[in-house]
């Protein structure tokens, strides 16, 4: 009898950011080399890319990649976007960490992005996370949980934290520690609100082009938590991407690697099975060394 394969969610962020990013994610989803993707519903490229994504419903997890730092809001947002442009991450962080970000500043845009997802997909998302992890920030997390609660939503939210030992075992530990710190208390808050969250999170990258990418990505699967999510950012480069996001050079590297025989062999060797959502059963898996 073959041993049970370890379930892990491999989630491609940023669907809809540009046509090239969406094409790359769709290509990987169709050959089962990713198992979930989060959509940026406020970006102009999303409506055209949405029908192809809707066709994958039921085969990969489809989520909202809540966006408060890129592009334009879907409606008026006087405090955060007085000029019609969402703020850079630094400004949003300063507001959130100083206590200056109120639920009323962000909830209208959360509602609009949820509505846009539902209109395009015909249903609410399977999960919600955030571009640059904004969904865990003070002032945002409460507004998000409230917006989901009133809709009777029953999906899961992405908790970007992990244990100290797991973070230390992987690349980009410093970045992972910072994000985990910003998200302290998020998982418990999610569960108090009646929702589920993953337990174990990785996939942090320096977003640089160069040798050693495959090894670094594979190291993201070290010390997986009991219900793990690994994020990735594959895609093709196009002018729309260059105009909106500084993460460019690494995306085609991720796309090529995830579609490669090497990645397929890695999944087989490590006994991993890509699944649309985290395994939320009460049993726990032990971290596996690499």
C-alpha positions as a printed NumPy array, in Angstrom:
array([[  0.   ,   0.   ,   0.   ],
       [  1.403,   3.389,  -0.989],
       [  1.986,   5.879,   1.855],
       [ -0.45 ,   8.775,   2.148],
       [  0.809,  11.884,   0.386],
       [  1.087,  15.062,   2.432],
       [ -1.528,  17.717,   1.424],
       [ -0.237,  21.246,   0.846],
       [ -1.834,  24.283,  -0.784],
       [  0.365,  25.926,  -3.42 ],
       [ -1.243,  29.311,  -4.011],
       [ -0.307,  31.624,  -6.878],
       [ -0.855,  35.236,  -5.861],
       [ -1.838,  38.162,  -8.088],
       [ -4.271,  36.703, -10.632],
       [ -5.574,  39.613, -12.69 ],
       [ -2.564,  41.856, -12.056],
       [ -1.731,  41.747, -15.756],
       [ -2.616,  39.561, -18.752],
       [  0.799,  37.896, -18.59 ],
       [  0.5  ,  37.048, -14.914],
       [ -2.986,  35.613, -15.461],
       [ -1.836,  33.523, -18.451],
       [  0.997,  32.019, -16.464],
       [ -1.225,  31.141, -13.516],
       [ -3.876,  29.598, -15.775],
       [ -1.265,  27.468, -17.533],
       [ -0.008,  26.066, -14.231],
       [ -3.508,  25.499, -12.854],
       [ -4.524,  23.529, -15.941],
       [ -1.662,  21.082, -15.495],
       [ -2.155,  20.91 , -11.698],
       [  1.125,  22.556, -10.772],
       [ -0.619,  25.048,  -8.491],
       [ -3.745,  24.332,  -6.458],
       [ -5.111,  27.789,  -5.591],
       [ -4.914,  31.39 ,  -6.765],
       [ -5.971,  34.746,  -5.371],
       [ -7.529,  37.359,  -7.676],
       [ -6.969,  41.13 ,  -7.58 ],
       [-10.458,  42.295,  -8.502],
       [ -9.681,  46.026,  -8.505],
       [ -7.111,  45.821, -11.322],
       [ -8.271,  46.731, -14.867],
       [ -6.974,  43.426, -16.307],
       [ -9.155,  41.312, -14.   ],
       [-12.561,  41.496, -15.771],
       [-11.139,  40.149, -19.033],
       [ -9.239,  37.398, -17.216],
       [-12.142,  36.397, -14.958],
       [-14.073,  34.026, -17.291],
       [-11.077,  31.733, -17.784],
       [-10.566,  31.623, -14.029],
       [-14.231,  30.798, -13.401],
       [-13.835,  27.729, -15.597],
       [-11.405,  26.319, -13.014],
       [-13.924,  26.51 , -10.168],
       [-13.965,  23.209,  -8.312],
       [-10.513,  22.176,  -9.497],
       [ -8.401,  24.845,  -7.783],
       [ -9.131,  27.095,  -4.831],
       [-10.302,  30.529,  -6.017],
       [ -9.737,  33.379,  -3.611],
       [ -9.829,  37.136,  -3.214],
       [ -6.365,  38.696,  -3.03 ],
       [ -7.504,  41.817,  -1.164],
       [ -5.646,  44.796,  -2.601],
       [ -5.179,  48.074,  -0.733],
       [ -1.751,  49.159,  -2.008],
       [ -1.819,  48.739,  -5.803],
       [ -3.926,  50.369,  -8.493],
       [ -7.159,  52.222,  -7.908],
       [-10.037,  51.49 ,  -5.535],
       [-13.304,  50.339,  -7.065],
       [-15.089,  53.323,  -5.559],
       [-14.518,  56.422,  -3.411],
       [-12.063,  55.922,  -0.568],
       [-11.48 ,  59.443,   0.781],
       [ -9.053,  58.659,   3.594],
       [ -6.815,  56.143,   1.852],
       [ -7.113,  57.205,  -1.77 ],
       [ -8.077,  60.894,  -1.943],
       [ -6.462,  61.156,  -5.387],
       [ -8.053,  57.945,  -6.664],
       [ -4.904,  55.843,  -6.165],
       [ -4.376,  53.316,  -3.408],
       [ -1.432,  54.201,  -1.126],
       [  1.976,  52.515,  -1.152],
       [  2.53 ,  49.857,   1.473],
       [  4.675,  52.138,   3.626],
       [  1.879,  54.665,   4.107],
       [ -0.692,  51.988,   4.856],
       [  1.652,  50.417,   7.408],
       [  2.231,  53.73 ,   9.164],
       [ -1.493,  54.339,   9.456],
       [ -2.247,  50.817,  10.621],
       [  0.54 ,  50.541,  13.181],
       [ -0.112,  53.996,  14.634],
       [ -3.765,  53.222,  15.224],
       [ -4.795,  55.727,  12.587],
       [ -6.509,  53.25 ,  10.271],
       [-10.181,  52.759,  11.049],
       [-12.542,  50.091,   9.777],
       [-14.583,  52.768,   8.005],
       [-11.477,  53.732,   6.012],
       [-11.185,  50.32 ,   4.372],
       [-14.429,  48.38 ,   4.697],
       [-16.158,  49.998,   1.688],
       [-13.335,  48.827,  -0.567],
       [-13.303,  45.361,   0.995],
       [-17.016,  45.096,   0.24 ],
       [-16.527,  46.27 ,  -3.342],
       [-13.725,  43.815,  -4.028],
       [-15.78 ,  40.967,  -2.591],
       [-18.725,  42.063,  -4.742],
       [-16.518,  42.165,  -7.835],
       [-15.3  ,  38.631,  -7.167],
       [-18.851,  37.357,  -6.639],
       [-20.086,  39.073,  -9.797],
       [-17.298,  37.534, -11.884],
       [-17.282,  34.046, -10.355],
       [-20.952,  33.681,  -9.474],
       [-20.113,  33.022,  -5.823],
       [-18.027,  34.209,  -2.909],
       [-14.339,  33.22 ,  -2.768],
       [-13.09 ,  29.967,  -1.299],
       [-10.528,  31.938,   0.687],
       [ -9.293,  35.471,   1.304],
       [ -5.75 ,  36.734,   1.644],
       [ -4.072,  40.062,   0.954],
       [ -1.665,  41.598,  -1.516],
       [  1.464,  42.342,   0.543],
       [ -0.386,  40.65 ,   3.443],
       [ -2.521,  43.742,   4.111],
       [ -5.447,  41.631,   5.322],
       [ -3.745,  41.02 ,   8.685],
       [ -3.061,  44.674,   9.515],
       [ -4.757,  46.438,  12.427],
       [ -7.752,  48.304,  11.087],
       [ -8.033,  45.964,   8.121],
       [ -8.466,  42.571,   9.785],
       [-11.517,  43.59 ,  11.816],
       [-13.197,  45.227,   8.838],
       [-12.532,  42.147,   6.704],
       [-13.87 ,  39.682,   9.27 ],
       [-16.989,  41.817,   9.755],
       [-17.603,  42.051,   6.007],
       [-17.294,  38.277,   5.645],
       [-19.478,  37.567,   8.667],
       [-22.467,  39.567,   7.438],
       [-22.346,  37.633,   4.157],
       [-22.544,  34.264,   5.881],
       [-19.243,  33.286,   4.291],
       [-17.727,  29.923,   5.281],
       [-14.31 ,  29.854,   3.659],
       [-10.786,  30.129,   5.074],
       [ -8.344,  32.993,   5.501],
       [ -4.606,  32.914,   4.998],
       [ -2.578,  33.309,   8.16 ],
       [  0.961,  34.387,   7.167],
       [  2.487,  33.362,  10.492],
       [  4.335,  30.194,  11.457],
       [  6.415,  28.788,  14.297],
       [  9.82 ,  30.315,  14.972],
       [ 11.569,  27.04 ,  14.214],
       [  9.833,  26.626,  10.877],
       [ 10.632,  30.168,   9.815],
       [ 14.29 ,  29.755,  10.748],
       [ 14.498,  26.604,   8.61 ],
       [ 13.617,  28.41 ,   5.375],
       [ 15.01 ,  31.14 ,   3.106],
       [ 14.086,  34.789,   3.678],
       [ 13.56 ,  34.213,   7.385],
       [ 13.873,  37.914,   8.218],
       [ 11.006,  38.865,   5.891],
       [  8.925,  35.981,   7.219],
       [  9.488,  37.091,  10.814],
       [  8.385,  40.648,   9.992],
       [  5.175,  39.484,   8.313],
       [  4.472,  37.021,  11.129],
       [  4.894,  39.886,  13.604],
       [  2.421,  42.056,  11.724],
       [ -0.039,  39.178,  11.797],
       [  0.236,  38.32 ,  15.491],
       [ -3.172,  37.279,  16.754],
       [ -4.685,  37.01 ,  13.294],
       [ -5.262,  33.25 ,  13.357],
       [ -7.021,  33.317,  16.744],
       [ -9.14 ,  36.288,  15.626],
       [-10.172,  34.359,  12.508],
       [-11.225,  31.359,  14.556],
       [-13.112,  33.493,  17.08 ],
       [-15.065,  34.925,  14.156],
       [-16.085,  31.383,  13.179],
       [-13.779,  30.967,  10.183],
       [-10.862,  28.658,   9.425],
       [ -7.222,  29.429,   8.711],
       [ -4.179,  27.526,   7.534],
       [ -1.549,  26.459,  10.045],
       [  1.856,  26.873,   8.479],
       [  2.892,  29.39 ,   5.841],
       [  5.917,  29.79 ,   3.57 ],
       [  7.076,  30.851,   0.119],
       [  8.893,  34.085,   0.937],
       [ 11.312,  35.121,  -1.796],
       [ 13.82 ,  37.881,  -2.477],
       [ 12.158,  38.231,  -5.926],
       [ 15.576,  38.32 ,  -7.566],
       [ 16.656,  36.817, -10.851],
       [ 19.58 ,  34.449, -10.683],
       [ 20.871,  30.973, -10.056],
       [ 19.666,  28.924,  -7.144],
       [ 15.984,  29.768,  -7.52 ],
       [ 14.836,  26.14 ,  -7.65 ],
       [ 16.765,  25.213,  -4.519],
       [ 15.422,  28.22 ,  -2.633],
       [ 11.84 ,  27.473,  -3.654],
       [ 12.115,  23.833,  -2.666],
       [ 13.408,  24.945,   0.738],
       [ 10.041,  26.682,   1.245],
       [  8.623,  23.202,   1.875],
       [ 10.822,  22.549,   4.9  ],
       [  9.121,  22.116,   8.282],
       [  5.592,  22.363,   6.905],
       [  2.868,  23.063,   9.43 ],
       [ -0.144,  20.807,  10.019],
       [ -2.322,  22.615,   7.422],
       [  0.207,  24.444,   5.251],
       [  0.003,  27.026,   2.493],
       [  2.957,  27.899,   0.258],
       [  2.642,  31.07 ,  -1.824],
       [  4.217,  31.706,  -5.21 ],
       [  4.237,  34.497,  -7.809],
       [  4.53 ,  33.031, -11.334],
       [  3.713,  34.894, -14.521],
       [  4.792,  36.247, -17.866],
       [  6.254,  39.747, -18.072],
       [  4.27 ,  42.407, -19.907],
       [  4.004,  46.183, -19.855],
       [  0.928,  46.133, -17.642],
       [  2.935,  44.257, -15.019],
       [  5.872,  46.646, -15.257],
       [  3.527,  49.585, -14.727],
       [  1.965,  48.193, -11.557],
       [  4.472,  46.087,  -9.686],
       [  8.219,  45.983,  -8.99 ],
       [  8.219,  42.16 ,  -8.896],
       [  9.055,  41.321, -12.501],
       [ 12.264,  39.356, -13.063],
       [ 11.457,  36.407, -10.793],
       [  7.971,  35.692, -12.173],
       [  8.995,  33.856, -15.371],
       [ 11.566,  31.896, -13.334],
       [  8.798,  30.689, -11.043],
       [  6.558,  29.934, -14.012],
       [  9.237,  27.841, -15.718],
       [ 10.219,  25.969, -12.568],
       [  6.667,  25.142, -11.465],
       [  5.899,  23.758, -14.914],
       [  9.097,  21.741, -15.058],
       [  9.88 ,  18.076, -14.618],
       [ 12.12 ,  18.997, -11.719],
       [  9.169,  20.336,  -9.711],
       [  7.096,  17.281, -10.551],
       [  9.933,  15.055,  -9.378],
       [ 10.271,  17.135,  -6.201],
       [  6.603,  16.634,  -5.332],
       [  6.92 ,  12.888,  -5.906],
       [ 10.132,  12.57 ,  -3.922],
       [  8.795,  14.536,  -0.949],
       [  5.423,  12.798,  -0.977],
       [  3.453,  16.01 ,  -1.458],
       [ -0.047,  16.395,  -2.879],
       [ -1.318,  19.807,  -4.017],
       [ -4.815,  20.539,  -2.713],
       [ -7.204,  23.517,  -3.153],
       [ -7.522,  24.311,   0.56 ],
       [ -5.692,  23.502,   3.788],
       [ -6.346,  20.234,   5.565],
       [ -8.4  ,  21.513,   8.504],
       [ -8.97 ,  18.111,  10.129],
       [ -7.97 ,  17.949,  13.799],
       [ -5.044,  15.577,  13.214],
       [ -1.592,  17.077,  12.764],
       [  1.317,  16.115,  10.554],
       [  4.84 ,  16.204,  11.862],
       [  7.25 ,  18.594,  10.135],
       [  9.283,  16.732,   7.566],
       [ 13.018,  17.474,   7.264],
       [ 14.718,  18.031,   3.933]])
